[in-house]
C-alpha cells in the first residue's frame, strides 16, 4: 500500500524581525542576497559595498573603489566575484576574497541603476539612465562592451537575466525581453514608468512594478495580464518587487514604511509588514526559505517566519 504524499506545508511569510544591522555606509541604496542566500550585499551612498552574514549580523568585507554612491550589486554563481554599478557611471568587477577591483568598465553616459551577471558569470549586464543596457566581458581586456542594447527610449531601471533571456524595465513604460536563443525582442507596453521587473521562479511569468502604485503579473510568452496588486505606495522612488521563494506571494517595497505581500493567485493582500517610518528602499528574498531582507535609511532588517528558531536559541 502506497502512503499518501505528505501535504506540502502552507507557505509562511517572514514577519518576525530577527536582526537589525546598522550598515554604517550612509543610506543603503540596495540590499541583495548572494546566490545561495547565506550572505548579502549592501550598497551605500558613501561609495562602499559591504558583504554580510545577515543572520549572524557580521560584516565580512568592505569594498571601496566607486567614485560615487553604489546603486546595485550582484554576486556570481560561485561566490568568487561581485559586480556593482553606481552614480559614477562605472561598472565594477570585484574579487570577493581579496576585496580588490578586478576590472572597472566605463562607457555609460549616466548613473548605472542595475547590474547582473549572466549565469556563468562571464558577462556583466548593466542598465543605466542613459537608456542603454551594456554587456561587458569579464575576461576581456577591451574597454568597450561586447554588446549594447539601446531600444529603450528612456532610462533603464531594472535588468534581470535567465539562462537565455534578458528582462529589462524602463522609465519609457515598456518591459522588454530579449530572447538570446531566438534572437528576438518582445516588448510589453505598461505605459507608466517601470521601477522593477523580475521573473517568477518557475520562469513562466514576469512581475512588473510601476509608478502608479501597481504591480502587474504578465504571462511571459503572451504578455497577457494575469494579475494586478495594489495597496502599497510607489509614486516617486525606484523600489524593488519580487516573488516569494515558492512563487506563492508577490512582494513589494512601499513608500509608506511597509512591505506588502499579496496572494499571487487571488490577488488579495496577505500582509502589510511594518518596517519603519521611512521609505522601504530595497528588499531581497531568500532563494529557498521564507527569509526577507529590507533596507530603510542606513539599516537593513532580517525577517523570518514566526515559527523560525535561530540556531542556539533566539537570534
PDB file of C-alpha atoms in Angstrom:
ATOM      1  CA  UNK A   1       0.000   0.000   0.000  1.00  0.00           C
ATOM      2  CA  UNK A   2       1.374   3.374  -1.006  1.00  0.00           C
ATOM      3  CA  UNK A   3       1.369   6.012   1.665  1.00  0.00           C
ATOM      4  CA  UNK A   4      -0.162   9.321   0.618  1.00  0.00           C
ATOM      5  CA  UNK A   5       2.287  12.090  -0.107  1.00  0.00           C
ATOM      6  CA  UNK A   6       2.669  14.439   2.858  1.00  0.00           C
ATOM      7  CA  UNK A   7       0.773  17.644   2.303  1.00  0.00           C
ATOM      8  CA  UNK A   8       3.151  20.477   1.469  1.00  0.00           C
ATOM      9  CA  UNK A   9       3.426  22.993   4.287  1.00  0.00           C
ATOM     10  CA  UNK A  10       1.395  26.116   3.684  1.00  0.00           C
ATOM     11  CA  UNK A  11       3.709  28.982   2.827  1.00  0.00           C
ATOM     12  CA  UNK A  12       4.849  31.043   5.782  1.00  0.00           C
ATOM     13  CA  UNK A  13       5.599  34.728   5.420  1.00  0.00           C
ATOM     14  CA  UNK A  14       8.653  36.342   7.015  1.00  0.00           C
ATOM     15  CA  UNK A  15       7.193  38.660   9.641  1.00  0.00           C
ATOM     16  CA  UNK A  16       9.435  38.179  12.675  1.00  0.00           C
ATOM     17  CA  UNK A  17      12.296  40.672  12.841  1.00  0.00           C
ATOM     18  CA  UNK A  18      15.433  38.695  13.679  1.00  0.00           C
ATOM     19  CA  UNK A  19      18.178  41.230  13.207  1.00  0.00           C
ATOM     20  CA  UNK A  20      18.733  44.906  12.561  1.00  0.00           C
ATOM     21  CA  UNK A  21      22.101  45.854  11.112  1.00  0.00           C
ATOM     22  CA  UNK A  22      23.311  49.434  11.124  1.00  0.00           C
ATOM     23  CA  UNK A  23      25.397  49.287   7.962  1.00  0.00           C
ATOM     24  CA  UNK A  24      27.478  52.409   8.589  1.00  0.00           C
ATOM     25  CA  UNK A  25      27.625  53.370   4.911  1.00  0.00           C
ATOM     26  CA  UNK A  26      25.194  56.279   4.646  1.00  0.00           C
ATOM     27  CA  UNK A  27      21.837  55.429   3.069  1.00  0.00           C
ATOM     28  CA  UNK A  28      21.539  51.812   1.931  1.00  0.00           C
ATOM     29  CA  UNK A  29      20.515  52.059  -1.730  1.00  0.00           C
ATOM     30  CA  UNK A  30      20.093  48.303  -2.301  1.00  0.00           C
ATOM     31  CA  UNK A  31      20.301  45.020  -0.436  1.00  0.00           C
ATOM     32  CA  UNK A  32      20.917  41.752  -2.333  1.00  0.00           C
ATOM     33  CA  UNK A  33      21.275  38.100  -1.344  1.00  0.00           C
ATOM     34  CA  UNK A  34      24.077  36.058  -2.865  1.00  0.00           C
ATOM     35  CA  UNK A  35      23.175  33.015  -4.950  1.00  0.00           C
ATOM     36  CA  UNK A  36      22.629  30.576  -2.060  1.00  0.00           C
ATOM     37  CA  UNK A  37      21.180  33.076   0.409  1.00  0.00           C
ATOM     38  CA  UNK A  38      23.931  32.695   3.028  1.00  0.00           C
ATOM     39  CA  UNK A  39      25.335  36.193   2.538  1.00  0.00           C
ATOM     40  CA  UNK A  40      24.098  39.583   1.459  1.00  0.00           C
ATOM     41  CA  UNK A  41      25.439  42.738  -0.127  1.00  0.00           C
ATOM     42  CA  UNK A  42      24.558  46.300   0.829  1.00  0.00           C
ATOM     43  CA  UNK A  43      25.124  49.264  -1.491  1.00  0.00           C
ATOM     44  CA  UNK A  44      25.911  52.530   0.274  1.00  0.00           C
ATOM     45  CA  UNK A  45      25.557  56.197  -0.514  1.00  0.00           C
ATOM     46  CA  UNK A  46      29.087  56.536   0.961  1.00  0.00           C
ATOM     47  CA  UNK A  47      30.531  54.802  -2.180  1.00  0.00           C
ATOM     48  CA  UNK A  48      31.097  51.440  -0.438  1.00  0.00           C
ATOM     49  CA  UNK A  49      29.779  47.949  -0.989  1.00  0.00           C
ATOM     50  CA  UNK A  50      29.607  45.622   2.041  1.00  0.00           C
ATOM     51  CA  UNK A  51      29.330  41.851   2.391  1.00  0.00           C
ATOM     52  CA  UNK A  52      27.471  40.466   5.435  1.00  0.00           C
ATOM     53  CA  UNK A  53      26.256  37.325   7.064  1.00  0.00           C
ATOM     54  CA  UNK A  54      22.769  38.694   7.770  1.00  0.00           C
ATOM     55  CA  UNK A  55      21.556  36.013  10.184  1.00  0.00           C
ATOM     56  CA  UNK A  56      24.655  36.375  12.337  1.00  0.00           C
ATOM     57  CA  UNK A  57      24.826  40.110  11.795  1.00  0.00           C
ATOM     58  CA  UNK A  58      28.529  40.030  10.947  1.00  0.00           C
ATOM     59  CA  UNK A  59      30.352  42.256   8.461  1.00  0.00           C
ATOM     60  CA  UNK A  60      32.713  40.158   6.327  1.00  0.00           C
ATOM     61  CA  UNK A  61      34.289  42.709   3.995  1.00  0.00           C
ATOM     62  CA  UNK A  62      34.028  46.269   2.696  1.00  0.00           C
ATOM     63  CA  UNK A  63      34.678  47.016  -0.995  1.00  0.00           C
ATOM     64  CA  UNK A  64      35.883  50.542  -1.832  1.00  0.00           C
ATOM     65  CA  UNK A  65      36.506  51.746  -5.372  1.00  0.00           C
ATOM     66  CA  UNK A  66      33.416  53.536  -6.636  1.00  0.00           C
ATOM     67  CA  UNK A  67      33.626  57.294  -7.066  1.00  0.00           C
ATOM     68  CA  UNK A  68      30.025  57.967  -6.072  1.00  0.00           C
ATOM     69  CA  UNK A  69      27.158  56.153  -4.375  1.00  0.00           C
ATOM     70  CA  UNK A  70      26.670  52.461  -5.180  1.00  0.00           C
ATOM     71  CA  UNK A  71      23.189  51.717  -6.549  1.00  0.00           C
ATOM     72  CA  UNK A  72      23.148  47.965  -7.236  1.00  0.00           C
ATOM     73  CA  UNK A  73      25.278  44.856  -6.861  1.00  0.00           C
ATOM     74  CA  UNK A  74      25.185  41.136  -7.579  1.00  0.00           C
ATOM     75  CA  UNK A  75      27.212  38.046  -6.746  1.00  0.00           C
ATOM     76  CA  UNK A  76      28.476  35.393  -9.160  1.00  0.00           C
ATOM     77  CA  UNK A  77      27.147  31.817  -9.127  1.00  0.00           C
ATOM     78  CA  UNK A  78      30.333  30.517  -7.456  1.00  0.00           C
ATOM     79  CA  UNK A  79      30.612  33.399  -4.932  1.00  0.00           C
ATOM     80  CA  UNK A  80      34.076  34.327  -6.234  1.00  0.00           C
ATOM     81  CA  UNK A  81      33.179  37.688  -7.792  1.00  0.00           C
ATOM     82  CA  UNK A  82      30.848  40.620  -7.281  1.00  0.00           C
ATOM     83  CA  UNK A  83      29.689  43.266  -9.702  1.00  0.00           C
ATOM     84  CA  UNK A  84      28.341  46.698  -8.859  1.00  0.00           C
ATOM     85  CA  UNK A  85      27.181  49.882 -10.530  1.00  0.00           C
ATOM     86  CA  UNK A  86      26.579  53.388  -9.319  1.00  0.00           C
ATOM     87  CA  UNK A  87      26.379  57.114  -9.651  1.00  0.00           C
ATOM     88  CA  UNK A  88      29.919  57.346 -11.030  1.00  0.00           C
ATOM     89  CA  UNK A  89      28.633  55.695 -14.286  1.00  0.00           C
ATOM     90  CA  UNK A  90      31.071  52.820 -13.728  1.00  0.00           C
ATOM     91  CA  UNK A  91      30.509  49.060 -13.588  1.00  0.00           C
ATOM     92  CA  UNK A  92      32.983  47.342 -11.257  1.00  0.00           C
ATOM     93  CA  UNK A  93      34.021  43.677 -11.112  1.00  0.00           C
ATOM     94  CA  UNK A  94      35.394  42.683  -7.683  1.00  0.00           C
ATOM     95  CA  UNK A  95      37.295  39.733  -6.288  1.00  0.00           C
ATOM     96  CA  UNK A  96      35.308  38.625  -3.220  1.00  0.00           C
ATOM     97  CA  UNK A  97      38.194  37.192  -1.215  1.00  0.00           C
ATOM     98  CA  UNK A  98      40.763  39.968  -1.659  1.00  0.00           C
ATOM     99  CA  UNK A  99      38.334  42.884  -1.866  1.00  0.00           C
ATOM    100  CA  UNK A 100      40.230  44.202  -4.890  1.00  0.00           C
ATOM    101  CA  UNK A 101      38.823  45.738  -8.059  1.00  0.00           C
ATOM    102  CA  UNK A 102      39.432  43.292 -10.931  1.00  0.00           C
ATOM    103  CA  UNK A 103      38.049  45.496 -13.718  1.00  0.00           C
ATOM    104  CA  UNK A 104      36.303  48.835 -13.957  1.00  0.00           C
ATOM    105  CA  UNK A 105      34.117  49.215 -17.048  1.00  0.00           C
ATOM    106  CA  UNK A 106      33.336  52.720 -18.276  1.00  0.00           C
ATOM    107  CA  UNK A 107      31.086  53.721 -21.140  1.00  0.00           C
ATOM    108  CA  UNK A 108      27.689  54.589 -19.714  1.00  0.00           C
ATOM    109  CA  UNK A 109      26.734  58.246 -20.069  1.00  0.00           C
ATOM    110  CA  UNK A 110      24.745  58.355 -16.826  1.00  0.00           C
ATOM    111  CA  UNK A 111      24.399  56.583 -13.498  1.00  0.00           C
ATOM    112  CA  UNK A 112      24.117  52.795 -13.524  1.00  0.00           C
ATOM    113  CA  UNK A 113      20.868  51.705 -11.877  1.00  0.00           C
ATOM    114  CA  UNK A 114      21.121  47.950 -12.160  1.00  0.00           C
ATOM    115  CA  UNK A 115      23.711  45.199 -12.660  1.00  0.00           C
ATOM    116  CA  UNK A 116      23.505  41.415 -13.136  1.00  0.00           C
ATOM    117  CA  UNK A 117      25.848  38.576 -14.015  1.00  0.00           C
ATOM    118  CA  UNK A 118      24.891  36.090 -16.690  1.00  0.00           C
ATOM    119  CA  UNK A 119      24.540  32.511 -15.460  1.00  0.00           C
ATOM    120  CA  UNK A 120      28.217  31.616 -15.970  1.00  0.00           C
ATOM    121  CA  UNK A 121      29.432  34.973 -14.567  1.00  0.00           C
ATOM    122  CA  UNK A 122      31.397  35.617 -17.755  1.00  0.00           C
ATOM    123  CA  UNK A 123      29.376  38.709 -18.669  1.00  0.00           C
ATOM    124  CA  UNK A 124      28.053  41.620 -16.590  1.00  0.00           C
ATOM    125  CA  UNK A 125      24.882  43.340 -17.826  1.00  0.00           C
ATOM    126  CA  UNK A 126      24.333  46.913 -16.716  1.00  0.00           C
ATOM    127  CA  UNK A 127      21.322  49.195 -17.150  1.00  0.00           C
ATOM    128  CA  UNK A 128      21.666  52.966 -16.963  1.00  0.00           C
ATOM    129  CA  UNK A 129      19.652  56.169 -17.024  1.00  0.00           C
ATOM    130  CA  UNK A 130      21.365  56.719 -20.405  1.00  0.00           C
ATOM    131  CA  UNK A 131      18.660  54.339 -21.828  1.00  0.00           C
ATOM    132  CA  UNK A 132      21.091  51.546 -22.657  1.00  0.00           C
ATOM    133  CA  UNK A 133      21.929  48.062 -21.432  1.00  0.00           C
ATOM    134  CA  UNK A 134      25.579  47.148 -21.919  1.00  0.00           C
ATOM    135  CA  UNK A 135      27.135  43.691 -21.784  1.00  0.00           C
ATOM    136  CA  UNK A 136      30.720  43.575 -20.508  1.00  0.00           C
ATOM    137  CA  UNK A 137      33.004  40.564 -20.967  1.00  0.00           C
ATOM    138  CA  UNK A 138      34.632  39.871 -17.585  1.00  0.00           C
ATOM    139  CA  UNK A 139      37.589  38.112 -19.226  1.00  0.00           C
ATOM    140  CA  UNK A 140      38.321  40.648 -21.961  1.00  0.00           C
ATOM    141  CA  UNK A 141      40.844  43.450 -21.672  1.00  0.00           C
ATOM    142  CA  UNK A 142      38.929  45.561 -24.182  1.00  0.00           C
ATOM    143  CA  UNK A 143      37.350  48.696 -22.729  1.00  0.00           C
ATOM    144  CA  UNK A 144      34.157  48.602 -24.812  1.00  0.00           C
ATOM    145  CA  UNK A 145      31.124  46.402 -24.170  1.00  0.00           C
ATOM    146  CA  UNK A 146      30.618  43.252 -26.249  1.00  0.00           C
ATOM    147  CA  UNK A 147      27.026  44.302 -26.883  1.00  0.00           C
ATOM    148  CA  UNK A 148      24.852  47.363 -26.402  1.00  0.00           C
ATOM    149  CA  UNK A 149      21.055  47.181 -26.273  1.00  0.00           C
ATOM    150  CA  UNK A 150      19.609  50.634 -26.850  1.00  0.00           C
ATOM    151  CA  UNK A 151      15.967  50.039 -27.811  1.00  0.00           C
ATOM    152  CA  UNK A 152      14.647  51.863 -24.711  1.00  0.00           C
ATOM    153  CA  UNK A 153      13.554  55.474 -25.140  1.00  0.00           C
ATOM    154  CA  UNK A 154      14.284  56.420 -21.510  1.00  0.00           C
ATOM    155  CA  UNK A 155      16.345  55.209 -18.569  1.00  0.00           C
ATOM    156  CA  UNK A 156      16.701  51.530 -17.696  1.00  0.00           C
ATOM    157  CA  UNK A 157      15.512  50.903 -14.139  1.00  0.00           C
ATOM    158  CA  UNK A 158      15.757  47.113 -13.918  1.00  0.00           C
ATOM    159  CA  UNK A 159      17.590  44.236 -15.630  1.00  0.00           C
ATOM    160  CA  UNK A 160      17.189  40.531 -14.836  1.00  0.00           C
ATOM    161  CA  UNK A 161      18.826  37.566 -16.572  1.00  0.00           C
ATOM    162  CA  UNK A 162      17.808  33.937 -17.101  1.00  0.00           C
ATOM    163  CA  UNK A 163      19.867  31.260 -18.850  1.00  0.00           C
ATOM    164  CA  UNK A 164      18.781  32.536 -22.291  1.00  0.00           C
ATOM    165  CA  UNK A 165      16.989  35.868 -21.901  1.00  0.00           C
ATOM    166  CA  UNK A 166      17.317  39.408 -20.602  1.00  0.00           C
ATOM    167  CA  UNK A 167      14.357  41.152 -18.970  1.00  0.00           C
ATOM    168  CA  UNK A 168      14.503  44.940 -18.791  1.00  0.00           C
ATOM    169  CA  UNK A 169      12.192  47.587 -17.378  1.00  0.00           C
ATOM    170  CA  UNK A 170      12.410  51.192 -18.494  1.00  0.00           C
ATOM    171  CA  UNK A 171      11.102  54.594 -17.486  1.00  0.00           C
ATOM    172  CA  UNK A 172       9.604  54.691 -21.009  1.00  0.00           C
ATOM    173  CA  UNK A 173       6.842  52.373 -19.700  1.00  0.00           C
ATOM    174  CA  UNK A 174       7.900  49.234 -21.558  1.00  0.00           C
ATOM    175  CA  UNK A 175       9.107  45.832 -20.428  1.00  0.00           C
ATOM    176  CA  UNK A 176      11.473  44.321 -22.986  1.00  0.00           C
ATOM    177  CA  UNK A 177      12.512  40.683 -23.104  1.00  0.00           C
ATOM    178  CA  UNK A 178      15.456  39.725 -25.276  1.00  0.00           C
ATOM    179  CA  UNK A 179      15.383  36.031 -26.162  1.00  0.00           C
ATOM    180  CA  UNK A 180      19.027  35.242 -26.897  1.00  0.00           C
ATOM    181  CA  UNK A 181      18.304  31.751 -28.284  1.00  0.00           C
ATOM    182  CA  UNK A 182      15.756  33.025 -30.785  1.00  0.00           C
ATOM    183  CA  UNK A 183      17.461  36.342 -31.413  1.00  0.00           C
ATOM    184  CA  UNK A 184      14.139  38.102 -30.798  1.00  0.00           C
ATOM    185  CA  UNK A 185      12.921  41.092 -28.819  1.00  0.00           C
ATOM    186  CA  UNK A 186       9.494  41.028 -27.161  1.00  0.00           C
ATOM    187  CA  UNK A 187       8.024  44.238 -25.757  1.00  0.00           C
ATOM    188  CA  UNK A 188       5.033  44.779 -23.454  1.00  0.00           C
ATOM    189  CA  UNK A 189       3.622  48.275 -23.021  1.00  0.00           C
ATOM    190  CA  UNK A 190       2.571  49.199 -19.487  1.00  0.00           C
ATOM    191  CA  UNK A 191       2.540  52.938 -20.115  1.00  0.00           C
ATOM    192  CA  UNK A 192       3.785  54.091 -16.704  1.00  0.00           C
ATOM    193  CA  UNK A 193       7.469  54.385 -15.704  1.00  0.00           C
ATOM    194  CA  UNK A 194       8.646  50.948 -14.580  1.00  0.00           C
ATOM    195  CA  UNK A 195      10.667  50.659 -11.383  1.00  0.00           C
ATOM    196  CA  UNK A 196      11.374  46.919 -11.176  1.00  0.00           C
ATOM    197  CA  UNK A 197      10.883  43.737 -13.181  1.00  0.00           C
ATOM    198  CA  UNK A 198      11.587  40.111 -12.342  1.00  0.00           C
ATOM    199  CA  UNK A 199      10.933  36.561 -13.499  1.00  0.00           C
ATOM    200  CA  UNK A 200       8.797  34.209 -11.472  1.00  0.00           C
ATOM    201  CA  UNK A 201      10.856  31.366 -10.022  1.00  0.00           C
ATOM    202  CA  UNK A 202       9.235  28.918 -12.473  1.00  0.00           C
ATOM    203  CA  UNK A 203      10.153  31.181 -15.411  1.00  0.00           C
ATOM    204  CA  UNK A 204       6.579  31.368 -16.736  1.00  0.00           C
ATOM    205  CA  UNK A 205       5.670  34.908 -15.670  1.00  0.00           C
ATOM    206  CA  UNK A 206       7.141  38.363 -15.252  1.00  0.00           C
ATOM    207  CA  UNK A 207       6.335  40.734 -12.407  1.00  0.00           C
ATOM    208  CA  UNK A 208       6.413  44.462 -13.147  1.00  0.00           C
ATOM    209  CA  UNK A 209       6.134  47.371 -10.724  1.00  0.00           C
ATOM    210  CA  UNK A 210       5.460  50.900 -11.880  1.00  0.00           C
ATOM    211  CA  UNK A 211       4.963  54.420 -10.547  1.00  0.00           C
ATOM    212  CA  UNK A 212       1.146  54.142 -10.445  1.00  0.00           C
ATOM    213  CA  UNK A 213       1.468  52.122  -7.207  1.00  0.00           C
ATOM    214  CA  UNK A 214       0.558  48.933  -9.073  1.00  0.00           C
ATOM    215  CA  UNK A 215       2.290  45.621  -9.675  1.00  0.00           C
ATOM    216  CA  UNK A 216       1.316  43.550 -12.687  1.00  0.00           C
ATOM    217  CA  UNK A 217       1.889  39.866 -13.304  1.00  0.00           C
ATOM    218  CA  UNK A 218       2.272  39.095 -17.024  1.00  0.00           C
ATOM    219  CA  UNK A 219       2.419  35.822 -18.881  1.00  0.00           C
ATOM    220  CA  UNK A 220       5.998  35.829 -20.151  1.00  0.00           C
ATOM    221  CA  UNK A 221       5.219  34.398 -23.579  1.00  0.00           C
ATOM    222  CA  UNK A 222       1.936  36.125 -24.456  1.00  0.00           C
ATOM    223  CA  UNK A 223       2.146  39.326 -22.402  1.00  0.00           C
ATOM    224  CA  UNK A 224      -1.339  38.592 -21.047  1.00  0.00           C
ATOM    225  CA  UNK A 225      -2.150  40.378 -17.776  1.00  0.00           C
ATOM    226  CA  UNK A 226      -2.610  37.632 -15.168  1.00  0.00           C
ATOM    227  CA  UNK A 227      -2.966  39.764 -12.043  1.00  0.00           C
ATOM    228  CA  UNK A 228      -2.787  43.239 -10.546  1.00  0.00           C
ATOM    229  CA  UNK A 229      -1.696  44.034  -6.991  1.00  0.00           C
ATOM    230  CA  UNK A 230      -2.380  47.347  -5.253  1.00  0.00           C
ATOM    231  CA  UNK A 231      -2.497  48.892  -1.781  1.00  0.00           C
ATOM    232  CA  UNK A 232       1.119  49.950  -1.405  1.00  0.00           C
ATOM    233  CA  UNK A 233       2.537  53.363  -2.330  1.00  0.00           C
ATOM    234  CA  UNK A 234       5.051  53.818  -5.152  1.00  0.00           C
ATOM    235  CA  UNK A 235       4.809  57.209  -6.838  1.00  0.00           C
ATOM    236  CA  UNK A 236       8.349  58.589  -6.959  1.00  0.00           C
ATOM    237  CA  UNK A 237      11.077  56.118  -5.982  1.00  0.00           C
ATOM    238  CA  UNK A 238      12.660  53.133  -7.712  1.00  0.00           C
ATOM    239  CA  UNK A 239      11.517  50.341  -5.396  1.00  0.00           C
ATOM    240  CA  UNK A 240      12.090  46.587  -5.513  1.00  0.00           C
ATOM    241  CA  UNK A 241       9.499  43.874  -6.011  1.00  0.00           C
ATOM    242  CA  UNK A 242       9.848  40.094  -6.197  1.00  0.00           C
ATOM    243  CA  UNK A 243       8.084  36.779  -5.714  1.00  0.00           C
ATOM    244  CA  UNK A 244       8.397  34.670  -2.583  1.00  0.00           C
ATOM    245  CA  UNK A 245      10.619  31.590  -2.607  1.00  0.00           C
ATOM    246  CA  UNK A 246       7.804  29.297  -3.809  1.00  0.00           C
ATOM    247  CA  UNK A 247       6.029  31.761  -6.143  1.00  0.00           C
ATOM    248  CA  UNK A 248       3.053  31.885  -3.763  1.00  0.00           C
ATOM    249  CA  UNK A 249       3.188  35.588  -2.960  1.00  0.00           C
ATOM    250  CA  UNK A 250       4.004  38.869  -4.673  1.00  0.00           C
ATOM    251  CA  UNK A 251       6.203  41.108  -2.505  1.00  0.00           C
ATOM    252  CA  UNK A 252       6.894  44.839  -2.814  1.00  0.00           C
ATOM    253  CA  UNK A 253       8.597  47.722  -1.056  1.00  0.00           C
ATOM    254  CA  UNK A 254       6.481  50.767  -0.341  1.00  0.00           C
ATOM    255  CA  UNK A 255       6.965  54.457   0.323  1.00  0.00           C
ATOM    256  CA  UNK A 256       4.766  54.225   3.455  1.00  0.00           C
ATOM    257  CA  UNK A 257       7.282  52.238   5.523  1.00  0.00           C
ATOM    258  CA  UNK A 258       5.845  48.773   4.935  1.00  0.00           C
ATOM    259  CA  UNK A 259       6.498  45.686   2.820  1.00  0.00           C
ATOM    260  CA  UNK A 260       3.369  44.316   1.138  1.00  0.00           C
ATOM    261  CA  UNK A 261       2.618  40.649   0.429  1.00  0.00           C
ATOM    262  CA  UNK A 262      -0.224  39.583  -1.869  1.00  0.00           C
ATOM    263  CA  UNK A 263      -1.520  36.108  -2.650  1.00  0.00           C
ATOM    264  CA  UNK A 264      -0.273  35.577  -6.202  1.00  0.00           C
ATOM    265  CA  UNK A 265      -3.335  33.712  -7.494  1.00  0.00           C
ATOM    266  CA  UNK A 266      -6.112  35.537  -5.658  1.00  0.00           C
ATOM    267  CA  UNK A 267      -4.525  38.982  -5.714  1.00  0.00           C
ATOM    268  CA  UNK A 268      -5.653  39.658  -2.134  1.00  0.00           C
ATOM    269  CA  UNK A 269      -3.385  41.479   0.301  1.00  0.00           C
ATOM    270  CA  UNK A 270      -1.990  38.875   2.712  1.00  0.00           C
ATOM    271  CA  UNK A 271       0.264  41.050   4.895  1.00  0.00           C
ATOM    272  CA  UNK A 272       1.424  44.631   5.256  1.00  0.00           C
ATOM    273  CA  UNK A 273       4.606  44.316   7.276  1.00  0.00           C
ATOM    274  CA  UNK A 274       5.565  47.483   9.191  1.00  0.00           C
ATOM    275  CA  UNK A 275       9.297  48.137   8.794  1.00  0.00           C
ATOM    276  CA  UNK A 276       9.666  51.746   9.967  1.00  0.00           C
ATOM    277  CA  UNK A 277       8.714  55.345   9.331  1.00  0.00           C
ATOM    278  CA  UNK A 278      10.664  55.966   6.109  1.00  0.00           C
ATOM    279  CA  UNK A 279      10.619  54.582   2.588  1.00  0.00           C
ATOM    280  CA  UNK A 280      11.445  50.879   2.312  1.00  0.00           C
ATOM    281  CA  UNK A 281      14.141  51.473  -0.277  1.00  0.00           C
ATOM    282  CA  UNK A 282      15.064  47.913  -1.213  1.00  0.00           C
ATOM    283  CA  UNK A 283      14.322  44.281  -0.445  1.00  0.00           C
ATOM    284  CA  UNK A 284      15.774  40.849  -1.136  1.00  0.00           C
ATOM    285  CA  UNK A 285      14.049  37.477  -0.786  1.00  0.00           C
ATOM    286  CA  UNK A 286      15.972  34.333   0.096  1.00  0.00           C
ATOM    287  CA  UNK A 287      16.164  31.858  -2.839  1.00  0.00           C
ATOM    288  CA  UNK A 288      14.787  28.854  -0.913  1.00  0.00           C
ATOM    289  CA  UNK A 289      13.491  29.948   2.501  1.00  0.00           C
ATOM    290  CA  UNK A 290      10.932  32.413   3.902  1.00  0.00           C
ATOM    291  CA  UNK A 291      13.588  34.982   4.742  1.00  0.00           C
ATOM    292  CA  UNK A 292      13.407  38.648   3.767  1.00  0.00           C
ATOM    293  CA  UNK A 293      15.903  41.498   3.910  1.00  0.00           C
ATOM    294  CA  UNK A 294      14.695  45.093   3.872  1.00  0.00           C
ATOM    295  CA  UNK A 295      16.644  48.351   3.606  1.00  0.00           C
ATOM    296  CA  UNK A 296      15.494  51.615   5.170  1.00  0.00           C
ATOM    297  CA  UNK A 297      17.712  54.612   5.782  1.00  0.00           C
ATOM    298  CA  UNK A 298      21.125  53.358   6.900  1.00  0.00           C
ATOM    299  CA  UNK A 299      19.965  49.974   8.187  1.00  0.00           C
ATOM    300  CA  UNK A 300      18.869  46.583   6.959  1.00  0.00           C
ATOM    301  CA  UNK A 301      16.456  44.249   8.742  1.00  0.00           C
ATOM    302  CA  UNK A 302      16.383  40.462   8.506  1.00  0.00           C
ATOM    303  CA  UNK A 303      12.930  38.827   8.784  1.00  0.00           C
ATOM    304  CA  UNK A 304      11.932  35.181   9.189  1.00  0.00           C
ATOM    305  CA  UNK A 305       8.681  33.249   9.587  1.00  0.00           C
ATOM    306  CA  UNK A 306       7.009  33.266  13.036  1.00  0.00           C
ATOM    307  CA  UNK A 307       7.945  29.631  13.744  1.00  0.00           C
ATOM    308  CA  UNK A 308      11.646  30.162  12.985  1.00  0.00           C
ATOM    309  CA  UNK A 309      14.095  29.409  15.789  1.00  0.00           C
ATOM    310  CA  UNK A 310      17.627  30.657  15.332  1.00  0.00           C
ATOM    311  CA  UNK A 311      20.367  28.139  15.944  1.00  0.00           C
ATOM    312  CA  UNK A 312      21.493  28.303  19.547  1.00  0.00           C
ATOM    313  CA  UNK A 313      18.289  29.928  20.780  1.00  0.00           C
ATOM    314  CA  UNK A 314      16.815  33.310  19.954  1.00  0.00           C
ATOM    315  CA  UNK A 315      18.579  35.397  17.311  1.00  0.00           C
TER     316      UNK A 315
END
